[in-house]
Each structure stands twice: as structure tokens, then as C-alpha cells.
PDB file of C-alpha atoms in Angstrom:
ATOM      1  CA  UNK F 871      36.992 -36.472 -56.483  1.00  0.00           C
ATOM      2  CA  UNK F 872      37.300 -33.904 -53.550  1.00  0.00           C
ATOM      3  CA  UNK F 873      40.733 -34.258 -51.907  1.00  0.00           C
ATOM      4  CA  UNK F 874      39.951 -34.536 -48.314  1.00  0.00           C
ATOM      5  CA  UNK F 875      42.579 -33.129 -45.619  1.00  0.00           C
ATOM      6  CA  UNK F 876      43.294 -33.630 -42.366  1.00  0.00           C
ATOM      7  CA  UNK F 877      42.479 -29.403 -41.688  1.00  0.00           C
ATOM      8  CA  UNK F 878      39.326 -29.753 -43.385  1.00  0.00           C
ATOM      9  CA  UNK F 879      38.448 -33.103 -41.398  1.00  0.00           C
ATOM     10  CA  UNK F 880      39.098 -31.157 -37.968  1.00  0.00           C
ATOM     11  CA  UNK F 881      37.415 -28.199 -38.674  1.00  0.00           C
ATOM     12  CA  UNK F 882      34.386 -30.167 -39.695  1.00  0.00           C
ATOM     13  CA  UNK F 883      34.440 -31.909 -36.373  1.00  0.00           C
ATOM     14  CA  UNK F 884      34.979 -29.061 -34.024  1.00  0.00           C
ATOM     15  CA  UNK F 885      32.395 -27.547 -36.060  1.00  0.00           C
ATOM     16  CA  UNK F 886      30.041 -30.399 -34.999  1.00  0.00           C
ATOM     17  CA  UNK F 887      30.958 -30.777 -31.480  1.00  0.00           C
ATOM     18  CA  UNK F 888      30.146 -26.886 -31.080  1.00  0.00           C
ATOM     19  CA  UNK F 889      26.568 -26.946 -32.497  1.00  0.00           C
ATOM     20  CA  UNK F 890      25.933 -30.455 -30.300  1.00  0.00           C
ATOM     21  CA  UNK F 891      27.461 -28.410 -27.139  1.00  0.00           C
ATOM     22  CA  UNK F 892      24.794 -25.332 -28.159  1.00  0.00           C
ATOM     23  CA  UNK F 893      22.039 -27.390 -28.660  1.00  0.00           C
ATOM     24  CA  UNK F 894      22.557 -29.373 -25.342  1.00  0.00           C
ATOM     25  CA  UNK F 895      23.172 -25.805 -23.812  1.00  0.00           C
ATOM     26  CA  UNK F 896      19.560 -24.644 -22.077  1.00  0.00           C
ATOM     27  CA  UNK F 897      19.196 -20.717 -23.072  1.00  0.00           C
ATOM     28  CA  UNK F 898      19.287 -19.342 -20.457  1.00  0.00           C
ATOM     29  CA  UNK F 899      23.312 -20.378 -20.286  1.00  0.00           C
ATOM     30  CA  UNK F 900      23.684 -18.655 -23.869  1.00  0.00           C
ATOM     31  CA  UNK F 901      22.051 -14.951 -22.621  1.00  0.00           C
ATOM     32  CA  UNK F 902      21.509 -13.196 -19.804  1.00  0.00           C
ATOM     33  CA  UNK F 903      17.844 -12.727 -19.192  1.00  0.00           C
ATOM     34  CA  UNK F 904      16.765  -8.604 -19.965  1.00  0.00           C
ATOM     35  CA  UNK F 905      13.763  -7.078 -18.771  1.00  0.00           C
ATOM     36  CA  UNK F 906      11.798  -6.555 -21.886  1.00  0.00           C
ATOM     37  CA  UNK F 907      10.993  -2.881 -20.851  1.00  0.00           C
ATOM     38  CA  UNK F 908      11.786  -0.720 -17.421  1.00  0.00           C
ATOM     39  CA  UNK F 909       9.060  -0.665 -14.483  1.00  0.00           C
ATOM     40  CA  UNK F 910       9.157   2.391 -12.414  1.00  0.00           C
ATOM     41  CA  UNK F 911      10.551   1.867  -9.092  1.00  0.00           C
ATOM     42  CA  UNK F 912       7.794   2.320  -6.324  1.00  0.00           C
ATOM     43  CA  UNK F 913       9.022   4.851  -3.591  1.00  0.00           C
ATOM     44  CA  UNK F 914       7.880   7.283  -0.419  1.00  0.00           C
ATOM     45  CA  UNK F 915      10.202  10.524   0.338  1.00  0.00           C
ATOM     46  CA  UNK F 916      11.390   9.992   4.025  1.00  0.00           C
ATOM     47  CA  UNK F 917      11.949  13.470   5.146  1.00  0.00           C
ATOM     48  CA  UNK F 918      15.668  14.145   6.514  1.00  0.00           C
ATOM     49  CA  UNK F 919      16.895  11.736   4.172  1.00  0.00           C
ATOM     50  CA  UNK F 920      18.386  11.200   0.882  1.00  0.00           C
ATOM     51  CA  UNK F 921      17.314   7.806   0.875  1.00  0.00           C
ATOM     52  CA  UNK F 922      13.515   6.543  -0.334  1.00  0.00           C
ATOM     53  CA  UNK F 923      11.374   3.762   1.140  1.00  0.00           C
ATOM     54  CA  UNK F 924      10.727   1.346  -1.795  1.00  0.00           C
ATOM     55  CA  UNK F 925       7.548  -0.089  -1.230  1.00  0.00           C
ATOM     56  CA  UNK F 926       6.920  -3.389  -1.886  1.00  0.00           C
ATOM     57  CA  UNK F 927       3.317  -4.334  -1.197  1.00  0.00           C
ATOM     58  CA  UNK F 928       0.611  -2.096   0.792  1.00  0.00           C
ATOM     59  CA  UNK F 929      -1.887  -3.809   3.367  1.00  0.00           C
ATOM     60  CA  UNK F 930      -4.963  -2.196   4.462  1.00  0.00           C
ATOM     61  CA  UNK F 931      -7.340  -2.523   7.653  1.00  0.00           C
ATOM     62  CA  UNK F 932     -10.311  -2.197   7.424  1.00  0.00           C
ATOM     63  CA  UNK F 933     -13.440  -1.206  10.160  1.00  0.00           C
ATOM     64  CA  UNK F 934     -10.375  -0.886  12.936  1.00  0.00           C
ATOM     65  CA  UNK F 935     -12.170   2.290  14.782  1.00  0.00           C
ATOM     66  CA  UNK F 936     -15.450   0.732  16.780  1.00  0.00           C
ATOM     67  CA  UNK F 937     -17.734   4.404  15.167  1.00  0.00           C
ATOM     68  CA  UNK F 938     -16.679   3.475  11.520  1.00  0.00           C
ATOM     69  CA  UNK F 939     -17.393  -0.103  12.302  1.00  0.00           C
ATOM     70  CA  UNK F 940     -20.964   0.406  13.127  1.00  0.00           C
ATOM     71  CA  UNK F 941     -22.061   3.469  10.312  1.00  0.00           C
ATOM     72  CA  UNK F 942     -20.766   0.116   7.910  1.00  0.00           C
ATOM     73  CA  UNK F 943     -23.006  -1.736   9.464  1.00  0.00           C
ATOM     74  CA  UNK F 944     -20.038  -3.995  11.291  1.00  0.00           C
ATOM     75  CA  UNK F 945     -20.054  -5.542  15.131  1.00  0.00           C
ATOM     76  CA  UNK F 946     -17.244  -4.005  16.450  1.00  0.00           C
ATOM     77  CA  UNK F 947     -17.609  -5.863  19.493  1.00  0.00           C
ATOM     78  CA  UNK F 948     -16.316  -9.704  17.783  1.00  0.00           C
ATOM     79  CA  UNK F 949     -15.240  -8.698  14.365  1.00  0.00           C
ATOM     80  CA  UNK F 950     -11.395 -10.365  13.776  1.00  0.00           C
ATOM     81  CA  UNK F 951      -9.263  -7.978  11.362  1.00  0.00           C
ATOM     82  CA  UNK F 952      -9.679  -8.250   8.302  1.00  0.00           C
ATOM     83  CA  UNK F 953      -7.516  -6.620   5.699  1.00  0.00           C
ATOM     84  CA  UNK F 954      -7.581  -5.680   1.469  1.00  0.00           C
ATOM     85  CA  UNK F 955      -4.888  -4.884  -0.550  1.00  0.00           C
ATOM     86  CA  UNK F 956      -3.640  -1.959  -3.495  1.00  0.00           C
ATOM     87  CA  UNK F 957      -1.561  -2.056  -5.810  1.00  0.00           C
ATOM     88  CA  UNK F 958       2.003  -0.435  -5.192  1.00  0.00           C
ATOM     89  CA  UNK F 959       1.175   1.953  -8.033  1.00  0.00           C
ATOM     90  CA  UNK F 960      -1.826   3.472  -6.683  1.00  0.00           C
ATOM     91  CA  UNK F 961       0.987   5.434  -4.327  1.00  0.00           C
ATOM     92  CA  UNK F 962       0.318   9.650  -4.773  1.00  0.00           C
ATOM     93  CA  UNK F 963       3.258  11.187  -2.686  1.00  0.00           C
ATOM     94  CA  UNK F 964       2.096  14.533  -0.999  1.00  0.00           C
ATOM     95  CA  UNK F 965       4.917  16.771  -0.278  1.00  0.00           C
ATOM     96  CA  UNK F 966       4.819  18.572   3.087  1.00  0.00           C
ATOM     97  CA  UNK F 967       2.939  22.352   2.460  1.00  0.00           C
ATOM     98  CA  UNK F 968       2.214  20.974  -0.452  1.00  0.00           C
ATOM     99  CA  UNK F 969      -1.566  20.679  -2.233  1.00  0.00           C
ATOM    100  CA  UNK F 970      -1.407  18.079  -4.148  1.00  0.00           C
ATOM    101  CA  UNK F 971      -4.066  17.419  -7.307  1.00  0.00           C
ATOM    102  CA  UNK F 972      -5.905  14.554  -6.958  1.00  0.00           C
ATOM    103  CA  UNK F 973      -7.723  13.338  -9.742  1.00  0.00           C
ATOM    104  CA  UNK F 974     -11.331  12.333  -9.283  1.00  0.00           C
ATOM    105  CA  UNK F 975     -11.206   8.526 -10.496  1.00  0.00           C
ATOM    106  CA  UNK F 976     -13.415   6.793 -13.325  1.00  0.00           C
ATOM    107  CA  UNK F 977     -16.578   4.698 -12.831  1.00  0.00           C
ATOM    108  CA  UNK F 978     -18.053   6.123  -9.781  1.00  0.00           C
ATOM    109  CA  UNK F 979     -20.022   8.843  -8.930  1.00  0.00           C
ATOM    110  CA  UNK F 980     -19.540   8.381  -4.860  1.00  0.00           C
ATOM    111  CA  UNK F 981     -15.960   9.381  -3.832  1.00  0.00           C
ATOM    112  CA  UNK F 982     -15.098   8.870  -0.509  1.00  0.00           C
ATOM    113  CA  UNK F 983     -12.232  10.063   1.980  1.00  0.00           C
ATOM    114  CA  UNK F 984     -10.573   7.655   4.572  1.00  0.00           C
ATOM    115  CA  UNK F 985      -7.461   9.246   6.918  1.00  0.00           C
ATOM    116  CA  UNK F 986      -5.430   6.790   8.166  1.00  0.00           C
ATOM    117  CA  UNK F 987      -1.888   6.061  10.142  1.00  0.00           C
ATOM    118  CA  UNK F 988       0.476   4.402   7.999  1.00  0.00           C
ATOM    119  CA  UNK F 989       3.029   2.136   9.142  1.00  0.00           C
ATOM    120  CA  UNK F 990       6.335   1.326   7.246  1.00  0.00           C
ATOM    121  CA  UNK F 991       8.204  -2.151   7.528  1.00  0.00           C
ATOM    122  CA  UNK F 992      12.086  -2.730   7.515  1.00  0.00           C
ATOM    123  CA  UNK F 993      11.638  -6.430   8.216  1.00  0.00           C
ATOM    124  CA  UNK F 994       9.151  -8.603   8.907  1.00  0.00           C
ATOM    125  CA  UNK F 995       8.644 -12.193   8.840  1.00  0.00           C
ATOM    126  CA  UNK F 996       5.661 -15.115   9.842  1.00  0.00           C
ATOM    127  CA  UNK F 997       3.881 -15.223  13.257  1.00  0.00           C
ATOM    128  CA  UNK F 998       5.536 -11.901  14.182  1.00  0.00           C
ATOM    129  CA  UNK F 999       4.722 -11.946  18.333  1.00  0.00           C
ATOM    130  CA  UNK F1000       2.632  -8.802  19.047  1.00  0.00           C
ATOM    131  CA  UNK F1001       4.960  -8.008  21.490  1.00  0.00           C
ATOM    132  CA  UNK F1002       7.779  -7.941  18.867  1.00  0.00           C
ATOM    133  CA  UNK F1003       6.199  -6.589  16.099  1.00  0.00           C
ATOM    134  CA  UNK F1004       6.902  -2.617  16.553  1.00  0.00           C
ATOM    135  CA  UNK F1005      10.679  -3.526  15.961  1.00  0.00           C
ATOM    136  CA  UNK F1006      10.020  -4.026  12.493  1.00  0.00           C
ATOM    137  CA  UNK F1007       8.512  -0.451  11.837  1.00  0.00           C
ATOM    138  CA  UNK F1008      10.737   1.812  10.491  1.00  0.00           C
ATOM    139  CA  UNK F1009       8.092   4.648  10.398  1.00  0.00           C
ATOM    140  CA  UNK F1010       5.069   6.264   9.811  1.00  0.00           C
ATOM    141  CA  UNK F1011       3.348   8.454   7.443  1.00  0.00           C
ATOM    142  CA  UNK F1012      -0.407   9.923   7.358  1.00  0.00           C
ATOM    143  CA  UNK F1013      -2.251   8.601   4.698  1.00  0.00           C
ATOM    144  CA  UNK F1014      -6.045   8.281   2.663  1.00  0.00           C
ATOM    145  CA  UNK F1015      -7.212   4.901   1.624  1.00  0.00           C
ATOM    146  CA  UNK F1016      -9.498   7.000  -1.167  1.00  0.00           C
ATOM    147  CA  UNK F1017     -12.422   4.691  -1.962  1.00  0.00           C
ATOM    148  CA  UNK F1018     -14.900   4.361  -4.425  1.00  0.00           C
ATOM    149  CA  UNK F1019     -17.734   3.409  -2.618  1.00  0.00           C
ATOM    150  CA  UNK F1020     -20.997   2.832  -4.849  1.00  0.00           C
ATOM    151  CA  UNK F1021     -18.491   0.011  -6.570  1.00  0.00           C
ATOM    152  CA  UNK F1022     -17.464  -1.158  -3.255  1.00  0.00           C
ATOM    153  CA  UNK F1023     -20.701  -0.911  -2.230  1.00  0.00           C
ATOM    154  CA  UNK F1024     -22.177  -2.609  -5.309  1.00  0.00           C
ATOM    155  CA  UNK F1025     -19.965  -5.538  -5.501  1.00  0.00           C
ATOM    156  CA  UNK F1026     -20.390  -6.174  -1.765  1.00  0.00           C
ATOM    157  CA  UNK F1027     -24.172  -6.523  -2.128  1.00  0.00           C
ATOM    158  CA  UNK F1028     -23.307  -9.128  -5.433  1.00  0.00           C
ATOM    159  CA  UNK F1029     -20.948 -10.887  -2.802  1.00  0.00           C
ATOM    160  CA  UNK F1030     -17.989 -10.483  -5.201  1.00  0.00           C
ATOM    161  CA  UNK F1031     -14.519  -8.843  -4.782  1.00  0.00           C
ATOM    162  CA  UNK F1032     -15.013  -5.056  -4.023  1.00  0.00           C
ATOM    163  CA  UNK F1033     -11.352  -4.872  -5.376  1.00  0.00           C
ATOM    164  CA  UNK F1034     -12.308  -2.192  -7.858  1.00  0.00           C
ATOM    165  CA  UNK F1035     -13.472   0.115  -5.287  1.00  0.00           C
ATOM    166  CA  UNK F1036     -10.671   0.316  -3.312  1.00  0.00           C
ATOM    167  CA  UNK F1037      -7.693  -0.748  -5.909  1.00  0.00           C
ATOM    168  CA  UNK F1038      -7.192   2.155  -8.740  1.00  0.00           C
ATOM    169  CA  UNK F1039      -4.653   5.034  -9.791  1.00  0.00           C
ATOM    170  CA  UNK F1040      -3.692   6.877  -6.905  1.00  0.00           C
ATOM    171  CA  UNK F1041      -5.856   5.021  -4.209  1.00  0.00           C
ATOM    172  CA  UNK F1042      -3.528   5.377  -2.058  1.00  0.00           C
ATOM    173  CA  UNK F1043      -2.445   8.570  -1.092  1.00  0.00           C
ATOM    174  CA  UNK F1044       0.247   9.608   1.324  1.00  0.00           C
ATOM    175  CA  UNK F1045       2.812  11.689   3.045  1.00  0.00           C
ATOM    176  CA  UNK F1046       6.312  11.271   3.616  1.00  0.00           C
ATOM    177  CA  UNK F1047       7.920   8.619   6.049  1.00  0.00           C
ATOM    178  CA  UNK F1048       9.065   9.826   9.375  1.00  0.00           C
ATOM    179  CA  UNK F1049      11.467   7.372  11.412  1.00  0.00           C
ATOM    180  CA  UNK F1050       9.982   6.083  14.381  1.00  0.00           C
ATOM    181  CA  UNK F1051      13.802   7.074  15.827  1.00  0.00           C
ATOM    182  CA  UNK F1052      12.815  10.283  15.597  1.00  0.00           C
ATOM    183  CA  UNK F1053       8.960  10.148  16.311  1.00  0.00           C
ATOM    184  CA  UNK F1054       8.523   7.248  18.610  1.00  0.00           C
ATOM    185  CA  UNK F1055       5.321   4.809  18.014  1.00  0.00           C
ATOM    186  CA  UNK F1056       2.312   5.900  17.846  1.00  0.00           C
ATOM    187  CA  UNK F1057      -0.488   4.446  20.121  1.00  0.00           C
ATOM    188  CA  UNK F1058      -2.700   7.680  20.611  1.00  0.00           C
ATOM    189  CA  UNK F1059      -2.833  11.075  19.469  1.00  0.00           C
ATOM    190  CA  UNK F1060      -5.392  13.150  17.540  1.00  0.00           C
ATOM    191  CA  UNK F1061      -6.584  12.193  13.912  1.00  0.00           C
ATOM    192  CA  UNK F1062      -8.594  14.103  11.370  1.00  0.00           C
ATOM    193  CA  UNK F1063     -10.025  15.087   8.173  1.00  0.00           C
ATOM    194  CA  UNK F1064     -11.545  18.663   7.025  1.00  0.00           C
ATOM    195  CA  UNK F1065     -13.205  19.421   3.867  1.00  0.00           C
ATOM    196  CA  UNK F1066     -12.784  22.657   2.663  1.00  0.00           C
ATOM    197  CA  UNK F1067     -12.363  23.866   6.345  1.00  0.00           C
ATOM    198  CA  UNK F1068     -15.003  21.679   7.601  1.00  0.00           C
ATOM    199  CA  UNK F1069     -14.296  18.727   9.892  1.00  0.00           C
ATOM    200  CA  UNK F1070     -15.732  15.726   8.906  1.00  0.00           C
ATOM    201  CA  UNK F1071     -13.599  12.884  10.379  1.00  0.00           C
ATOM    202  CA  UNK F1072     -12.097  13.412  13.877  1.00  0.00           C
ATOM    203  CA  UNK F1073     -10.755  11.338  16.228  1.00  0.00           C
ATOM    204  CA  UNK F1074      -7.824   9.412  18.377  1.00  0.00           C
ATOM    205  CA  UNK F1075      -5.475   6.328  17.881  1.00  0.00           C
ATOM    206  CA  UNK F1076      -6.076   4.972  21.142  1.00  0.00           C
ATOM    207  CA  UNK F1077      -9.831   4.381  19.566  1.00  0.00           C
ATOM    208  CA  UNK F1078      -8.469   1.887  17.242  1.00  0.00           C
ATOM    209  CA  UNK F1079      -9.781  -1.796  17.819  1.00  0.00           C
ATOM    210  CA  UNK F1080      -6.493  -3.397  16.716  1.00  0.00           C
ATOM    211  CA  UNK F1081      -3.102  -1.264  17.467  1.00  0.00           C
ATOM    212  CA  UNK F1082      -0.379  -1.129  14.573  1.00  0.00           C
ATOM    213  CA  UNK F1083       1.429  -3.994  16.867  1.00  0.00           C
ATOM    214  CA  UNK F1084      -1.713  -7.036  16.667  1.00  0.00           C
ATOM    215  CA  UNK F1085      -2.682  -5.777  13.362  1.00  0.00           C
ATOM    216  CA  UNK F1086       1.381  -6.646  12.378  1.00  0.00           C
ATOM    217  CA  UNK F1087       1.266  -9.878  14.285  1.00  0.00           C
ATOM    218  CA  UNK F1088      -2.546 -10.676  12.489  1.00  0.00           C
ATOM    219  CA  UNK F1089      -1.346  -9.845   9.216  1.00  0.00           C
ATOM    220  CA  UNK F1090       2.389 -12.046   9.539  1.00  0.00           C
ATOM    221  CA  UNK F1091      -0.046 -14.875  10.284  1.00  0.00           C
ATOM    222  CA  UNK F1092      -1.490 -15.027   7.239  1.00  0.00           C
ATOM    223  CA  UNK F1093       1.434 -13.609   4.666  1.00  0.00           C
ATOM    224  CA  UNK F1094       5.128 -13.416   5.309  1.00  0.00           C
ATOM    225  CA  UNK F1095       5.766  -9.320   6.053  1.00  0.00           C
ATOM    226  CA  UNK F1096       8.989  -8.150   4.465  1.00  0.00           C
ATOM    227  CA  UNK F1097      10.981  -4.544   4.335  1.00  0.00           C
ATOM    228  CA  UNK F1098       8.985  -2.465   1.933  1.00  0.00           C
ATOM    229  CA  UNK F1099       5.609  -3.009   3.343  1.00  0.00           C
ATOM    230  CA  UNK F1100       3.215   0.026   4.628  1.00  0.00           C
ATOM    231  CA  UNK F1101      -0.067  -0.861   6.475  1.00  0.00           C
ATOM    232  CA  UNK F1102      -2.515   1.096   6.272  1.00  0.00           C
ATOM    233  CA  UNK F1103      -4.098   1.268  10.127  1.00  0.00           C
ATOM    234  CA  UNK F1104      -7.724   1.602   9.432  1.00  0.00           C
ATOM    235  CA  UNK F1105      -9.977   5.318   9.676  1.00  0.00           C
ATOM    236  CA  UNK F1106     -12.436   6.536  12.295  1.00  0.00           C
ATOM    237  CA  UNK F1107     -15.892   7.444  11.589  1.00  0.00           C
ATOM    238  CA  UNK F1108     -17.535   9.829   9.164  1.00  0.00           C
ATOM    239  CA  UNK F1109     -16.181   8.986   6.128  1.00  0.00           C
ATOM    240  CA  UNK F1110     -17.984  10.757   2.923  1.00  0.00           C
ATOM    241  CA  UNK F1111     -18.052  11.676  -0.066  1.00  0.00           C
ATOM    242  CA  UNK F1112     -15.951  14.622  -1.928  1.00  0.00           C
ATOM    243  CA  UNK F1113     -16.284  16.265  -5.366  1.00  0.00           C
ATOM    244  CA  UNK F1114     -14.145  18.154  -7.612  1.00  0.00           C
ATOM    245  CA  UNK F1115     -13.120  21.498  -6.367  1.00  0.00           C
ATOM    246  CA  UNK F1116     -12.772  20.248  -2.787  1.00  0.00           C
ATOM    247  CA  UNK F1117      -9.464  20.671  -0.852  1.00  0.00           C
ATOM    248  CA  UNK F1118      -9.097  18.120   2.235  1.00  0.00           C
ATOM    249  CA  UNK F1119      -6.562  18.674   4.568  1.00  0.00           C
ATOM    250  CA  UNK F1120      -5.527  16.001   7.324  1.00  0.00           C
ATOM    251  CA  UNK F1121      -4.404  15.778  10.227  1.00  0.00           C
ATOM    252  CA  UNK F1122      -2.302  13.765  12.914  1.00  0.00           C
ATOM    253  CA  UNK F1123      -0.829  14.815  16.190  1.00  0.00           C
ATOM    254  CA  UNK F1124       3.120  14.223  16.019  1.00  0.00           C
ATOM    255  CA  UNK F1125       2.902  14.646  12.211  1.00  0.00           C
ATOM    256  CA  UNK F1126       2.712  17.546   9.820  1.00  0.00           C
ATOM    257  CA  UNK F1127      -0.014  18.454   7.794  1.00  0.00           C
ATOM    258  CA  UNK F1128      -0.984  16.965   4.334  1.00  0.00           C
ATOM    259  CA  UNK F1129      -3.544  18.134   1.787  1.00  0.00           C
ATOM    260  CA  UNK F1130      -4.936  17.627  -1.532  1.00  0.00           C
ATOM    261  CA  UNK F1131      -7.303  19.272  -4.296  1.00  0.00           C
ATOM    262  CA  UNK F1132     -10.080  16.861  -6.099  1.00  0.00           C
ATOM    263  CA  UNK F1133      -9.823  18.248  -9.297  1.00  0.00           C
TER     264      UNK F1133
END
């Protein structure tokens, strides 16, 4: 017969009361949760500092210039904002005298330009007043919603999400921030688009239907705006199409250039 000790009676019992105490223990108690592999932080240059604006979700406008209203066949006249999404990574950063490559996307065989002011959130919240919304902007940037528009188109006429023809790799192309400290807000001022030396696209701010202040105070009534959020403000008329080889180069007054190559 097995001598039994008083060590070997203890041990046994703290040995017991340990695995009851582990199995009672939830898991996450027992390890620190680790991400299972490393997501690239989303970020936008802003030029005199060494600091970058991490973007957290990006809002578009859409129809927000009367002209581009009606050539989509919109009444500019009683149409509410509406706004679309894209996905954080669909971000291309265009350096300043830069020309960036673009890559023409998949799928479509219609490739369409959009300039647009883009607004960048420090704050935010719900039900933002219109009058209070501007002190949430921490600046702007010029920017191209690029579209694919036979899928927008397409899915539009099927009455289903036209998602796919506005969300996709770098969709959303853009400059780098400027503080509104240093550039003020902008309610007017010259905006355009050039192919190739061409103008295609020109026109002002002060033609949008819906400044970057009520399109803020629309958009905080339907999600809760936080830092890290850029709004696209909507394009003016005479959007079209581009193909590889083209360079566009855009414009907006109080901003410097920015440019890109199809290729």
C-alpha cells in the first residue's frame, strides 16, 4: 500500500484548486488579446507638419453643384443631400509637384473624373448645429471621387447598391491636408479639372447647393462624426471619362496644384 503524506496530500490539493481557479477563469483573463496580423494605418500628409491625419471613415456628397445635378438627371431645385461612402483604403496620397500613377481600375470600361473640396474632421459629434459645424474642420485638401460609371450606372438602373462603382482601390484620391489656421474656410473660390491641358470641369464653391457647414450638420444627423473623418464636398459639372495615357491636373483657388497619370 502507497504511504500517503501530508506533502503529497497538499500538493494534490493546491494542484486541484489551481485547475478549478483556471477553468472558472474566462480567457480572456489568462492572455492578452493579439491582433492576428498588422493592418496598415490609414493616413493623409498635412504639409508643414510632422504629424499625419489618420483617417477614419470618408463621406461623400453627391449631386451638390445644381449643373452636375441636372447632366445626372437630378432636380437640383428639392433634392435633400444625400451621401455614399469608400473605404479608408481606397486613399492615393498625391504629393505636391508630384504626378502621381493612377491605375485604371478593373471591371469597367467608362472611367470617370470627379474634383472635389475635401474637408478634414478633428471632432465631431450628433446634430452638429450648422452654425457650429466649421469648428470641427481641421482642414482641407483637393480631392477626385474617381468613379466607375457604367457599374454605377448599371446597378442604378437594377435599383441595387452602386457601391462597386464608386468603392475600389484608390477611389479616392487626394492631396495633402492644409490647416484651416493657415487657409481659412473655404466658401468660394475657383475649382477645376483639365485633361491633358484641356478643361473639362470648371467652376466655383459658392455654386455648391449644400456648403461644407449643412452638409456637416446633414451628415451628424444621421451618423455620429468623429476626428479622422474627410468629406468629400461634391463636383461641378462635366464630369467624363479618361483613359490610360491621360494626365489630369486639378485645380483649387487657395490650394496648390495636384495631378495624376491613368496608366
Amino acid at each position: 500500500m502507497t504511504k500517503t503524506t501530508r506533502r503529497s496530500v497538499l500538493t494534490a490539493a493546491a494542484a486541484m484548486t489551481a485547475a478549478g481557479i483556471a477553468e472558472a477563469t474566462p480567457a480572456a483573463a489568462q492572455a492578452t488579446p493579439r491582433p492576428m496580423f498588422p493592418v496598415p494605418m490609414i493616413s493623409i500628409p498635412i504639409v508643414g507638419e510632422t504629424q499625419v491625419f489618420q483617417v477614419r471613415r470618408i463621406y461623400c456628397i453627391g449631386r451638390n453643384y445644381a449643373a452636375h445635378a441636372i447632366e445626372r438627371g437630378s432636380d437640383p431645385n428639392r433634392e435633400p443631400p444625400f451621401f455614399f461612402q469608400k473605404p479608408t483604403d481606397a486613399i492615393q496620397n498625391v504629393a505636391i509637384g508630384a504626378v502621381a500613377d493612377h491605375p485604371y481600375p478593373s471591371l469597367t470600361k467608362n472611367y470617370h473624373h470627379e474634383v472635389e473640396l475635401v474637408a478634414a474632421l478633428k471632432s465631431g459629434g450628433s446634430n452638429i448645429p450648422a452654425e457650429k459645424a466649421l469648428d470641427h474642420v481641421y482642414g482641407y485638401a483637393l480631392g477626385l471621387d474617381m468613379t466607375r460609371r457604367d457599374l454605377q450606372n448599371g446597378m442604378a438602373a437594377e435599383k441595387k447598391p452602386w457601391e462597386i462603382g464608386k468603392s475600389f482601390d484608390h477611389a479616392a484620391v487626394i492631396g495633402p491636408i492644409h490647416p484651416a489656421s493657415k487657409t481659412g474656410h473655404f466658401e468660394k473660390g475657383a475649382i477645376s479639372l483639365a485633361i491633358n491641358g484641356a478643361v473639362k470641369q470648371s467652376s466655383d464653391l459658392s455654386k455648391m447647393i449644400w456648403s461644407v457647414a449643412e452638409q456637416i450638420a446633414k451628415l451628424s444627423e444621421a451618423f455620429e462624426l468623429k476626428a479622422g473623418d474627410i468629406i468629400y464636398s461634391g463636383t461641378p459639372e462635366n464630369v467624363g471619362p479618361v483613359v490610360k495615357g491621360d494626365v489630369l491636373l486639378c485645380k483649387l483657388e487657395g490650394l496648390p496644384d495636384m495631378s495624376i497619370k491613368i496608366v
